[in-house]
Amino acid sequence: MKYFISQPMNGKTEKEILEERNAIINGIKETDKDAVILESYFEDYNPENGCIPLKYLAKSLEILADADVAVFLKGWTAARGCLIEHMCAEKYHIKIKEGYVYRDKYKAHLN
């Protein structure tokens, strides 16, 4: 199965985002050995350098369209991009998993 990760990023450092993302990926792969993680983290995204958030949301939606499962991390309901991704996953019948939380460097658990 192909997995899309929707992750709130506002107020987090790049290091925190990547640690959380890697933990989630490890958690997914523990439960699905054949999991394919779709790359939805954009290293070049930085609104302070003129990046336009809506353009990056459009890129995320293009990736989401290829997913079998959309995984929404804790806090997704407070992030406008995640809310839109969730609505699209729901409306286009992509399986949704909610509530993944980052617990430590190596593990992530479904809350």
PDB file of N, CA and C in Angstrom:
ATOM      1  N   MET A   1       0.832  -1.187   0.000  1.00  0.00           N
ATOM      2  CA  MET A   1       0.000   0.000   0.000  1.00  0.00           C
ATOM      3  C   MET A   1       0.873   1.246   0.000  1.00  0.00           C
ATOM      4  N   LYS A   2       0.360   2.289  -0.618  1.00  0.00           N
ATOM      5  CA  LYS A   2       1.069   3.566  -0.665  1.00  0.00           C
ATOM      6  C   LYS A   2       0.469   4.500   0.381  1.00  0.00           C
ATOM      7  N   TYR A   3       1.351   5.070   1.206  1.00  0.00           N
ATOM      8  CA  TYR A   3       0.939   5.920   2.325  1.00  0.00           C
ATOM      9  C   TYR A   3       1.357   7.365   2.100  1.00  0.00           C
ATOM     10  N   PHE A   4       0.423   8.264   2.378  1.00  0.00           N
ATOM     11  CA  PHE A   4       0.658   9.707   2.363  1.00  0.00           C
ATOM     12  C   PHE A   4       0.626  10.170   3.812  1.00  0.00           C
ATOM     13  N   ILE A   5       1.586  10.971   4.222  1.00  0.00           N
ATOM     14  CA  ILE A   5       1.630  11.471   5.594  1.00  0.00           C
ATOM     15  C   ILE A   5       1.279  12.952   5.594  1.00  0.00           C
ATOM     16  N   SER A   6       0.243  13.287   6.368  1.00  0.00           N
ATOM     17  CA  SER A   6      -0.164  14.674   6.547  1.00  0.00           C
ATOM     18  C   SER A   6       0.278  15.088   7.947  1.00  0.00           C
ATOM     19  N   GLN A   7       1.145  16.078   7.995  1.00  0.00           N
ATOM     20  CA  GLN A   7       1.828  16.418   9.239  1.00  0.00           C
ATOM     21  C   GLN A   7       1.782  17.916   9.505  1.00  0.00           C
ATOM     22  N   PRO A   8       1.195  18.333  10.625  1.00  0.00           N
ATOM     23  CA  PRO A   8       1.268  19.754  10.986  1.00  0.00           C
ATOM     24  C   PRO A   8       2.727  20.155  11.217  1.00  0.00           C
ATOM     25  N   MET A   9       3.125  21.302  10.675  1.00  0.00           N
ATOM     26  CA  MET A   9       4.528  21.714  10.771  1.00  0.00           C
ATOM     27  C   MET A   9       4.718  23.067  11.428  1.00  0.00           C
ATOM     28  N   ASN A  10       3.660  23.832  11.542  1.00  0.00           N
ATOM     29  CA  ASN A  10       3.767  25.186  12.075  1.00  0.00           C
ATOM     30  C   ASN A  10       4.327  25.166  13.497  1.00  0.00           C
ATOM     31  N   GLY A  11       5.341  25.976  13.723  1.00  0.00           N
ATOM     32  CA  GLY A  11       5.937  26.089  15.046  1.00  0.00           C
ATOM     33  C   GLY A  11       6.964  25.021  15.368  1.00  0.00           C
ATOM     34  N   LYS A  12       7.278  24.151  14.409  1.00  0.00           N
ATOM     35  CA  LYS A  12       8.263  23.090  14.630  1.00  0.00           C
ATOM     36  C   LYS A  12       9.516  23.379  13.822  1.00  0.00           C
ATOM     37  N   THR A  13      10.652  22.948  14.353  1.00  0.00           N
ATOM     38  CA  THR A  13      11.898  23.072  13.602  1.00  0.00           C
ATOM     39  C   THR A  13      11.951  21.979  12.549  1.00  0.00           C
ATOM     40  N   GLU A  14      12.837  22.151  11.572  1.00  0.00           N
ATOM     41  CA  GLU A  14      13.000  21.122  10.545  1.00  0.00           C
ATOM     42  C   GLU A  14      13.418  19.800  11.192  1.00  0.00           C
ATOM     43  N   LYS A  15      14.285  19.877  12.197  1.00  0.00           N
ATOM     44  CA  LYS A  15      14.738  18.670  12.894  1.00  0.00           C
ATOM     45  C   LYS A  15      13.561  17.954  13.555  1.00  0.00           C
ATOM     46  N   GLU A  16      12.694  18.708  14.235  1.00  0.00           N
ATOM     47  CA  GLU A  16      11.523  18.104  14.886  1.00  0.00           C
ATOM     48  C   GLU A  16      10.588  17.465  13.863  1.00  0.00           C
ATOM     49  N   ILE A  17      10.381  18.152  12.765  1.00  0.00           N
ATOM     50  CA  ILE A  17       9.500  17.635  11.710  1.00  0.00           C
ATOM     51  C   ILE A  17      10.036  16.318  11.164  1.00  0.00           C
ATOM     52  N   LEU A  18      11.325  16.289  10.867  1.00  0.00           N
ATOM     53  CA  LEU A  18      11.914  15.084  10.277  1.00  0.00           C
ATOM     54  C   LEU A  18      11.982  13.929  11.278  1.00  0.00           C
ATOM     55  N   GLU A  19      12.261  14.216  12.550  1.00  0.00           N
ATOM     56  CA  GLU A  19      12.262  13.160  13.567  1.00  0.00           C
ATOM     57  C   GLU A  19      10.873  12.546  13.699  1.00  0.00           C
ATOM     58  N   GLU A  20       9.868  13.419  13.756  1.00  0.00           N
ATOM     59  CA  GLU A  20       8.492  12.943  13.868  1.00  0.00           C
ATOM     60  C   GLU A  20       8.113  12.122  12.642  1.00  0.00           C
ATOM     61  N   ARG A  21       8.446  12.626  11.474  1.00  0.00           N
ATOM     62  CA  ARG A  21       8.123  11.939  10.220  1.00  0.00           C
ATOM     63  C   ARG A  21       8.797  10.564  10.159  1.00  0.00           C
ATOM     64  N   ASN A  22      10.070  10.502  10.522  1.00  0.00           N
ATOM     65  CA  ASN A  22      10.786   9.226  10.502  1.00  0.00           C
ATOM     66  C   ASN A  22      10.193   8.233  11.492  1.00  0.00           C
ATOM     67  N   ALA A  23       9.770   8.718  12.648  1.00  0.00           N
ATOM     68  CA  ALA A  23       9.133   7.836  13.630  1.00  0.00           C
ATOM     69  C   ALA A  23       7.810   7.292  13.092  1.00  0.00           C
ATOM     70  N   ILE A  24       7.052   8.143  12.419  1.00  0.00           N
ATOM     71  CA  ILE A  24       5.777   7.714  11.842  1.00  0.00           C
ATOM     72  C   ILE A  24       6.035   6.665  10.754  1.00  0.00           C
ATOM     73  N   ILE A  25       7.023   6.919   9.923  1.00  0.00           N
ATOM     74  CA  ILE A  25       7.363   5.965   8.861  1.00  0.00           C
ATOM     75  C   ILE A  25       7.747   4.619   9.469  1.00  0.00           C
ATOM     76  N   ASN A  26       8.571   4.645  10.509  1.00  0.00           N
ATOM     77  CA  ASN A  26       8.949   3.393  11.181  1.00  0.00           C
ATOM     78  C   ASN A  26       7.725   2.679  11.740  1.00  0.00           C
ATOM     79  N   GLY A  27       6.792   3.434  12.329  1.00  0.00           N
ATOM     80  CA  GLY A  27       5.571   2.845  12.868  1.00  0.00           C
ATOM     81  C   GLY A  27       4.710   2.207  11.788  1.00  0.00           C
ATOM     82  N   ILE A  28       4.595   2.867  10.657  1.00  0.00           N
ATOM     83  CA  ILE A  28       3.821   2.323   9.538  1.00  0.00           C
ATOM     84  C   ILE A  28       4.460   1.036   9.040  1.00  0.00           C
ATOM     85  N   LYS A  29       5.767   1.067   8.873  1.00  0.00           N
ATOM     86  CA  LYS A  29       6.476  -0.103   8.340  1.00  0.00           C
ATOM     87  C   LYS A  29       6.463  -1.289   9.299  1.00  0.00           C
ATOM     88  N   GLU A  30       6.282  -1.030  10.597  1.00  0.00           N
ATOM     89  CA  GLU A  30       6.144  -2.128  11.553  1.00  0.00           C
ATOM     90  C   GLU A  30       4.847  -2.892  11.322  1.00  0.00           C
ATOM     91  N   THR A  31       3.807  -2.164  10.926  1.00  0.00           N
ATOM     92  CA  THR A  31       2.509  -2.806  10.727  1.00  0.00           C
ATOM     93  C   THR A  31       2.269  -3.236   9.291  1.00  0.00           C
ATOM     94  N   ASP A  32       3.005  -2.661   8.349  1.00  0.00           N
ATOM     95  CA  ASP A  32       2.864  -3.012   6.929  1.00  0.00           C
ATOM     96  C   ASP A  32       4.257  -3.087   6.320  1.00  0.00           C
ATOM     97  N   LYS A  33       4.796  -4.279   6.283  1.00  0.00           N
ATOM     98  CA  LYS A  33       6.170  -4.488   5.796  1.00  0.00           C
ATOM     99  C   LYS A  33       6.347  -4.065   4.341  1.00  0.00           C
ATOM    100  N   ASP A  34       5.275  -4.071   3.558  1.00  0.00           N
ATOM    101  CA  ASP A  34       5.345  -3.705   2.148  1.00  0.00           C
ATOM    102  C   ASP A  34       4.962  -2.247   1.887  1.00  0.00           C
ATOM    103  N   ALA A  35       4.879  -1.458   2.939  1.00  0.00           N
ATOM    104  CA  ALA A  35       4.446  -0.064   2.803  1.00  0.00           C
ATOM    105  C   ALA A  35       5.385   0.728   1.904  1.00  0.00           C
ATOM    106  N   VAL A  36       4.776   1.567   1.070  1.00  0.00           N
ATOM    107  CA  VAL A  36       5.520   2.530   0.262  1.00  0.00           C
ATOM    108  C   VAL A  36       5.109   3.901   0.785  1.00  0.00           C
ATOM    109  N   ILE A  37       6.090   4.659   1.246  1.00  0.00           N
ATOM    110  CA  ILE A  37       5.804   5.987   1.781  1.00  0.00           C
ATOM    111  C   ILE A  37       5.996   7.010   0.664  1.00  0.00           C
ATOM    112  N   LEU A  38       4.923   7.715   0.346  1.00  0.00           N
ATOM    113  CA  LEU A  38       4.996   8.755  -0.681  1.00  0.00           C
ATOM    114  C   LEU A  38       5.670   9.985  -0.077  1.00  0.00           C
ATOM    115  N   GLU A  39       6.611  10.547  -0.770  1.00  0.00           N
ATOM    116  CA  GLU A  39       7.364  11.689  -0.243  1.00  0.00           C
ATOM    117  C   GLU A  39       6.529  12.956  -0.333  1.00  0.00           C
ATOM    118  N   SER A  40       6.099  13.441   0.822  1.00  0.00           N
ATOM    119  CA  SER A  40       5.273  14.648   0.869  1.00  0.00           C
ATOM    120  C   SER A  40       5.930  15.747   1.688  1.00  0.00           C
ATOM    121  N   TYR A  41       7.199  15.569   2.010  1.00  0.00           N
ATOM    122  CA  TYR A  41       7.961  16.610   2.701  1.00  0.00           C
ATOM    123  C   TYR A  41       8.814  17.329   1.665  1.00  0.00           C
ATOM    124  N   PHE A  42       8.661  18.633   1.611  1.00  0.00           N
ATOM    125  CA  PHE A  42       9.374  19.437   0.620  1.00  0.00           C
ATOM    126  C   PHE A  42      10.513  20.193   1.295  1.00  0.00           C
ATOM    127  N   GLU A  43      11.734  19.779   1.021  1.00  0.00           N
ATOM    128  CA  GLU A  43      12.906  20.389   1.659  1.00  0.00           C
ATOM    129  C   GLU A  43      13.075  21.854   1.281  1.00  0.00           C
ATOM    130  N   ASP A  44      12.594  22.251   0.113  1.00  0.00           N
ATOM    131  CA  ASP A  44      12.783  23.627  -0.337  1.00  0.00           C
ATOM    132  C   ASP A  44      11.690  24.575   0.160  1.00  0.00           C
ATOM    133  N   TYR A  45      10.734  24.063   0.941  1.00  0.00           N
ATOM    134  CA  TYR A  45       9.636  24.921   1.400  1.00  0.00           C
ATOM    135  C   TYR A  45      10.098  25.818   2.539  1.00  0.00           C
ATOM    136  N   ASN A  46       9.968  27.115   2.338  1.00  0.00           N
ATOM    137  CA  ASN A  46      10.289  28.088   3.370  1.00  0.00           C
ATOM    138  C   ASN A  46       9.568  29.385   3.039  1.00  0.00           C
ATOM    139  N   PRO A  47       8.445  29.655   3.713  1.00  0.00           N
ATOM    140  CA  PRO A  47       7.679  30.864   3.401  1.00  0.00           C
ATOM    141  C   PRO A  47       8.480  32.154   3.600  1.00  0.00           C
ATOM    142  N   GLU A  48       9.485  32.110   4.475  1.00  0.00           N
ATOM    143  CA  GLU A  48      10.319  33.299   4.694  1.00  0.00           C
ATOM    144  C   GLU A  48      11.163  33.631   3.472  1.00  0.00           C
ATOM    145  N   ASN A  49      11.353  32.660   2.599  1.00  0.00           N
ATOM    146  CA  ASN A  49      12.110  32.880   1.359  1.00  0.00           C
ATOM    147  C   ASN A  49      11.194  33.064   0.157  1.00  0.00           C
ATOM    148  N   GLY A  50       9.929  33.339   0.404  1.00  0.00           N
ATOM    149  CA  GLY A  50       9.004  33.634  -0.680  1.00  0.00           C
ATOM    150  C   GLY A  50       8.190  32.462  -1.192  1.00  0.00           C
ATOM    151  N   CYS A  51       8.308  31.306  -0.567  1.00  0.00           N
ATOM    152  CA  CYS A  51       7.497  30.161  -0.988  1.00  0.00           C
ATOM    153  C   CYS A  51       6.019  30.464  -0.714  1.00  0.00           C
ATOM    154  N   ILE A  52       5.173  30.081  -1.623  1.00  0.00           N
ATOM    155  CA  ILE A  52       3.735  30.329  -1.497  1.00  0.00           C
ATOM    156  C   ILE A  52       3.067  29.052  -0.993  1.00  0.00           C
ATOM    157  N   PRO A  53       2.513  29.088   0.226  1.00  0.00           N
ATOM    158  CA  PRO A  53       1.944  27.876   0.829  1.00  0.00           C
ATOM    159  C   PRO A  53       0.930  27.160  -0.059  1.00  0.00           C
ATOM    160  N   LEU A  54       0.079  27.887  -0.746  1.00  0.00           N
ATOM    161  CA  LEU A  54      -0.947  27.261  -1.568  1.00  0.00           C
ATOM    162  C   LEU A  54      -0.335  26.435  -2.706  1.00  0.00           C
ATOM    163  N   LYS A  55       0.768  26.884  -3.257  1.00  0.00           N
ATOM    164  CA  LYS A  55       1.434  26.109  -4.315  1.00  0.00           C
ATOM    165  C   LYS A  55       1.945  24.777  -3.769  1.00  0.00           C
ATOM    166  N   TYR A  56       2.446  24.780  -2.540  1.00  0.00           N
ATOM    167  CA  TYR A  56       2.942  23.545  -1.945  1.00  0.00           C
ATOM    168  C   TYR A  56       1.793  22.629  -1.544  1.00  0.00           C
ATOM    169  N   LEU A  57       0.669  23.212  -1.169  1.00  0.00           N
ATOM    170  CA  LEU A  57      -0.515  22.399  -0.899  1.00  0.00           C
ATOM    171  C   LEU A  57      -0.959  21.697  -2.180  1.00  0.00           C
ATOM    172  N   ALA A  58      -0.908  22.393  -3.293  1.00  0.00           N
ATOM    173  CA  ALA A  58      -1.269  21.785  -4.582  1.00  0.00           C
ATOM    174  C   ALA A  58      -0.351  20.606  -4.892  1.00  0.00           C
ATOM    175  N   LYS A  59       0.949  20.753  -4.607  1.00  0.00           N
ATOM    176  CA  LYS A  59       1.888  19.646  -4.811  1.00  0.00           C
ATOM    177  C   LYS A  59       1.530  18.467  -3.904  1.00  0.00           C
ATOM    178  N   SER A  60       1.174  18.760  -2.667  1.00  0.00           N
ATOM    179  CA  SER A  60       0.787  17.704  -1.721  1.00  0.00           C
ATOM    180  C   SER A  60      -0.442  16.957  -2.208  1.00  0.00           C
ATOM    181  N   LEU A  61      -1.415  17.681  -2.729  1.00  0.00           N
ATOM    182  CA  LEU A  61      -2.637  17.037  -3.212  1.00  0.00           C
ATOM    183  C   LEU A  61      -2.346  16.135  -4.403  1.00  0.00           C
ATOM    184  N   GLU A  62      -1.399  16.524  -5.238  1.00  0.00           N
ATOM    185  CA  GLU A  62      -1.016  15.677  -6.367  1.00  0.00           C
ATOM    186  C   GLU A  62      -0.426  14.357  -5.859  1.00  0.00           C
ATOM    187  N   ILE A  63       0.360  14.423  -4.809  1.00  0.00           N
ATOM    188  CA  ILE A  63       0.938  13.215  -4.209  1.00  0.00           C
ATOM    189  C   ILE A  63      -0.148  12.402  -3.524  1.00  0.00           C
ATOM    190  N   LEU A  64      -1.038  13.065  -2.804  1.00  0.00           N
ATOM    191  CA  LEU A  64      -2.150  12.392  -2.123  1.00  0.00           C
ATOM    192  C   LEU A  64      -2.984  11.569  -3.102  1.00  0.00           C
ATOM    193  N   ALA A  65      -3.144  12.066  -4.308  1.00  0.00           N
ATOM    194  CA  ALA A  65      -3.952  11.372  -5.314  1.00  0.00           C
ATOM    195  C   ALA A  65      -3.422   9.975  -5.623  1.00  0.00           C
ATOM    196  N   ASP A  66      -2.150   9.730  -5.374  1.00  0.00           N
ATOM    197  CA  ASP A  66      -1.555   8.411  -5.631  1.00  0.00           C
ATOM    198  C   ASP A  66      -1.614   7.482  -4.424  1.00  0.00           C
ATOM    199  N   ALA A  67      -2.118   7.966  -3.292  1.00  0.00           N
ATOM    200  CA  ALA A  67      -2.096   7.196  -2.049  1.00  0.00           C
ATOM    201  C   ALA A  67      -3.264   6.220  -1.933  1.00  0.00           C
ATOM    202  N   ASP A  68      -2.982   5.103  -1.252  1.00  0.00           N
ATOM    203  CA  ASP A  68      -4.037   4.174  -0.838  1.00  0.00           C
ATOM    204  C   ASP A  68      -4.540   4.540   0.553  1.00  0.00           C
ATOM    205  N   VAL A  69      -3.627   5.096   1.363  1.00  0.00           N
ATOM    206  CA  VAL A  69      -3.926   5.447   2.748  1.00  0.00           C
ATOM    207  C   VAL A  69      -3.338   6.822   3.038  1.00  0.00           C
ATOM    208  N   ALA A  70      -4.123   7.668   3.697  1.00  0.00           N
ATOM    209  CA  ALA A  70      -3.639   8.966   4.168  1.00  0.00           C
ATOM    210  C   ALA A  70      -3.563   8.913   5.689  1.00  0.00           C
ATOM    211  N   VAL A  71      -2.388   9.194   6.218  1.00  0.00           N
ATOM    212  CA  VAL A  71      -2.140   9.142   7.657  1.00  0.00           C
ATOM    213  C   VAL A  71      -2.049  10.571   8.170  1.00  0.00           C
ATOM    214  N   PHE A  72      -2.889  10.891   9.152  1.00  0.00           N
ATOM    215  CA  PHE A  72      -2.943  12.244   9.703  1.00  0.00           C
ATOM    216  C   PHE A  72      -2.399  12.236  11.124  1.00  0.00           C
ATOM    217  N   LEU A  73      -1.347  13.020  11.327  1.00  0.00           N
ATOM    218  CA  LEU A  73      -0.696  13.066  12.623  1.00  0.00           C
ATOM    219  C   LEU A  73      -1.453  13.953  13.592  1.00  0.00           C
ATOM    220  N   LYS A  74      -1.210  13.717  14.858  1.00  0.00           N
ATOM    221  CA  LYS A  74      -1.862  14.488  15.910  1.00  0.00           C
ATOM    222  C   LYS A  74      -1.700  15.983  15.631  1.00  0.00           C
ATOM    223  N   GLY A  75      -2.785  16.715  15.783  1.00  0.00           N
ATOM    224  CA  GLY A  75      -2.786  18.149  15.549  1.00  0.00           C
ATOM    225  C   GLY A  75      -3.266  18.547  14.162  1.00  0.00           C
ATOM    226  N   TRP A  76      -3.612  17.556  13.334  1.00  0.00           N
ATOM    227  CA  TRP A  76      -3.993  17.859  11.957  1.00  0.00           C
ATOM    228  C   TRP A  76      -5.214  18.767  11.875  1.00  0.00           C
ATOM    229  N   THR A  77      -6.100  18.702  12.865  1.00  0.00           N
ATOM    230  CA  THR A  77      -7.339  19.492  12.808  1.00  0.00           C
ATOM    231  C   THR A  77      -7.089  20.994  12.989  1.00  0.00           C
ATOM    232  N   ALA A  78      -5.895  21.350  13.434  1.00  0.00           N
ATOM    233  CA  ALA A  78      -5.568  22.765  13.634  1.00  0.00           C
ATOM    234  C   ALA A  78      -4.691  23.315  12.505  1.00  0.00           C
ATOM    235  N   ALA A  79      -4.435  22.510  11.498  1.00  0.00           N
ATOM    236  CA  ALA A  79      -3.566  22.937  10.397  1.00  0.00           C
ATOM    237  C   ALA A  79      -4.383  22.989   9.104  1.00  0.00           C
ATOM    238  N   ARG A  80      -4.482  24.153   8.500  1.00  0.00           N
ATOM    239  CA  ARG A  80      -5.370  24.316   7.340  1.00  0.00           C
ATOM    240  C   ARG A  80      -5.001  23.397   6.174  1.00  0.00           C
ATOM    241  N   GLY A  81      -3.709  23.198   5.918  1.00  0.00           N
ATOM    242  CA  GLY A  81      -3.311  22.296   4.840  1.00  0.00           C
ATOM    243  C   GLY A  81      -3.751  20.868   5.121  1.00  0.00           C
ATOM    244  N   CYS A  82      -3.554  20.427   6.354  1.00  0.00           N
ATOM    245  CA  CYS A  82      -3.974  19.075   6.746  1.00  0.00           C
ATOM    246  C   CYS A  82      -5.491  18.926   6.638  1.00  0.00           C
ATOM    247  N   LEU A  83      -6.225  19.956   7.027  1.00  0.00           N
ATOM    248  CA  LEU A  83      -7.692  19.905   6.915  1.00  0.00           C
ATOM    249  C   LEU A  83      -8.127  19.714   5.464  1.00  0.00           C
ATOM    250  N   ILE A  84      -7.493  20.428   4.561  1.00  0.00           N
ATOM    251  CA  ILE A  84      -7.835  20.307   3.143  1.00  0.00           C
ATOM    252  C   ILE A  84      -7.445  18.929   2.614  1.00  0.00           C
ATOM    253  N   GLU A  85      -6.265  18.441   3.011  1.00  0.00           N
ATOM    254  CA  GLU A  85      -5.844  17.101   2.599  1.00  0.00           C
ATOM    255  C   GLU A  85      -6.825  16.046   3.113  1.00  0.00           C
ATOM    256  N   HIS A  86      -7.294  16.212   4.340  1.00  0.00           N
ATOM    257  CA  HIS A  86      -8.250  15.270   4.934  1.00  0.00           C
ATOM    258  C   HIS A  86      -9.564  15.280   4.152  1.00  0.00           C
ATOM    259  N   MET A  87     -10.039  16.477   3.852  1.00  0.00           N
ATOM    260  CA  MET A  87     -11.290  16.599   3.099  1.00  0.00           C
ATOM    261  C   MET A  87     -11.159  15.920   1.730  1.00  0.00           C
ATOM    262  N   CYS A  88     -10.039  16.129   1.061  1.00  0.00           N
ATOM    263  CA  CYS A  88      -9.823  15.508  -0.249  1.00  0.00           C
ATOM    264  C   CYS A  88      -9.747  13.992  -0.132  1.00  0.00           C
ATOM    265  N   ALA A  89      -9.028  13.501   0.881  1.00  0.00           N
ATOM    266  CA  ALA A  89      -8.938  12.048   1.077  1.00  0.00           C
ATOM    267  C   ALA A  89     -10.328  11.464   1.306  1.00  0.00           C
ATOM    268  N   GLU A  90     -11.116  12.148   2.097  1.00  0.00           N
ATOM    269  CA  GLU A  90     -12.469  11.671   2.391  1.00  0.00           C
ATOM    270  C   GLU A  90     -13.343  11.685   1.135  1.00  0.00           C
ATOM    271  N   LYS A  91     -13.336  12.779   0.429  1.00  0.00           N
ATOM    272  CA  LYS A  91     -14.200  12.937  -0.746  1.00  0.00           C
ATOM    273  C   LYS A  91     -13.798  12.035  -1.904  1.00  0.00           C
ATOM    274  N   TYR A  92     -12.511  11.673  -1.973  1.00  0.00           N
ATOM    275  CA  TYR A  92     -12.024  10.833  -3.059  1.00  0.00           C
ATOM    276  C   TYR A  92     -11.748   9.398  -2.609  1.00  0.00           C
ATOM    277  N   HIS A  93     -12.307   9.038  -1.455  1.00  0.00           N
ATOM    278  CA  HIS A  93     -12.316   7.660  -0.952  1.00  0.00           C
ATOM    279  C   HIS A  93     -10.928   7.048  -0.778  1.00  0.00           C
ATOM    280  N   ILE A  94     -10.032   7.857  -0.225  1.00  0.00           N
ATOM    281  CA  ILE A  94      -8.717   7.354   0.174  1.00  0.00           C
ATOM    282  C   ILE A  94      -8.835   6.989   1.649  1.00  0.00           C
ATOM    283  N   LYS A  95      -8.411   5.793   1.992  1.00  0.00           N
ATOM    284  CA  LYS A  95      -8.509   5.336   3.376  1.00  0.00           C
ATOM    285  C   LYS A  95      -7.775   6.318   4.292  1.00  0.00           C
ATOM    286  N   ILE A  96      -8.384   6.624   5.436  1.00  0.00           N
ATOM    287  CA  ILE A  96      -7.839   7.600   6.376  1.00  0.00           C
ATOM    288  C   ILE A  96      -7.487   6.924   7.692  1.00  0.00           C
ATOM    289  N   LYS A  97      -6.284   7.241   8.194  1.00  0.00           N
ATOM    290  CA  LYS A  97      -5.874   6.854   9.544  1.00  0.00           C
ATOM    291  C   LYS A  97      -5.526   8.136  10.275  1.00  0.00           C
ATOM    292  N   GLU A  98      -6.116   8.316  11.444  1.00  0.00           N
ATOM    293  CA  GLU A  98      -5.912   9.549  12.206  1.00  0.00           C
ATOM    294  C   GLU A  98      -5.269   9.259  13.554  1.00  0.00           C
ATOM    295  N   GLY A  99      -4.626  10.275  14.088  1.00  0.00           N
ATOM    296  CA  GLY A  99      -4.175  10.237  15.461  1.00  0.00           C
ATOM    297  C   GLY A  99      -2.815   9.658  15.719  1.00  0.00           C
ATOM    298  N   TYR A 100      -1.992   9.495  14.674  1.00  0.00           N
ATOM    299  CA  TYR A 100      -0.637   9.035  14.943  1.00  0.00           C
ATOM    300  C   TYR A 100       0.077  10.092  15.778  1.00  0.00           C
ATOM    301  N   VAL A 101       0.754   9.642  16.818  1.00  0.00           N
ATOM    302  CA  VAL A 101       1.489  10.568  17.674  1.00  0.00           C
ATOM    303  C   VAL A 101       2.943  10.127  17.775  1.00  0.00           C
ATOM    304  N   TYR A 102       3.800  11.099  17.901  1.00  0.00           N
ATOM    305  CA  TYR A 102       5.235  10.884  18.031  1.00  0.00           C
ATOM    306  C   TYR A 102       5.526  10.653  19.505  1.00  0.00           C
ATOM    307  N   ARG A 103       6.108   9.498  19.846  1.00  0.00           N
ATOM    308  CA  ARG A 103       6.363   9.186  21.254  1.00  0.00           C
ATOM    309  C   ARG A 103       7.837   9.233  21.613  1.00  0.00           C
ATOM    310  N   ASP A 104       8.682   8.778  20.735  1.00  0.00           N
ATOM    311  CA  ASP A 104      10.114   8.826  20.989  1.00  0.00           C
ATOM    312  C   ASP A 104      10.840   8.806  19.652  1.00  0.00           C
ATOM    313  N   LYS A 105      12.137   8.762  19.667  1.00  0.00           N
ATOM    314  CA  LYS A 105      12.922   8.879  18.434  1.00  0.00           C
ATOM    315  C   LYS A 105      12.601   7.796  17.413  1.00  0.00           C
ATOM    316  N   TYR A 106      12.187   6.644  17.866  1.00  0.00           N
ATOM    317  CA  TYR A 106      12.097   5.504  16.959  1.00  0.00           C
ATOM    318  C   TYR A 106      10.699   4.951  16.770  1.00  0.00           C
ATOM    319  N   LYS A 107       9.743   5.377  17.543  1.00  0.00           N
ATOM    320  CA  LYS A 107       8.418   4.769  17.500  1.00  0.00           C
ATOM    321  C   LYS A 107       7.334   5.821  17.335  1.00  0.00           C
ATOM    322  N   ALA A 108       6.309   5.441  16.675  1.00  0.00           N
ATOM    323  CA  ALA A 108       5.097   6.252  16.578  1.00  0.00           C
ATOM    324  C   ALA A 108       3.932   5.305  16.770  1.00  0.00           C
ATOM    325  N   HIS A 109       2.908   5.768  17.406  1.00  0.00           N
ATOM    326  CA  HIS A 109       1.780   4.905  17.742  1.00  0.00           C
ATOM    327  C   HIS A 109       0.478   5.567  17.335  1.00  0.00           C
ATOM    328  N   LEU A 110      -0.476   4.736  16.978  1.00  0.00           N
ATOM    329  CA  LEU A 110      -1.820   5.249  16.701  1.00  0.00           C
ATOM    330  C   LEU A 110      -2.459   5.542  18.041  1.00  0.00           C
ATOM    331  N   ASN A 111      -2.854   6.768  18.233  1.00  0.00           N
ATOM    332  CA  ASN A 111      -3.435   7.212  19.490  1.00  0.00           C
ATOM    333  C   ASN A 111      -4.819   6.630  19.699  1.00  0.00           C
TER     334      ASN A 111
END
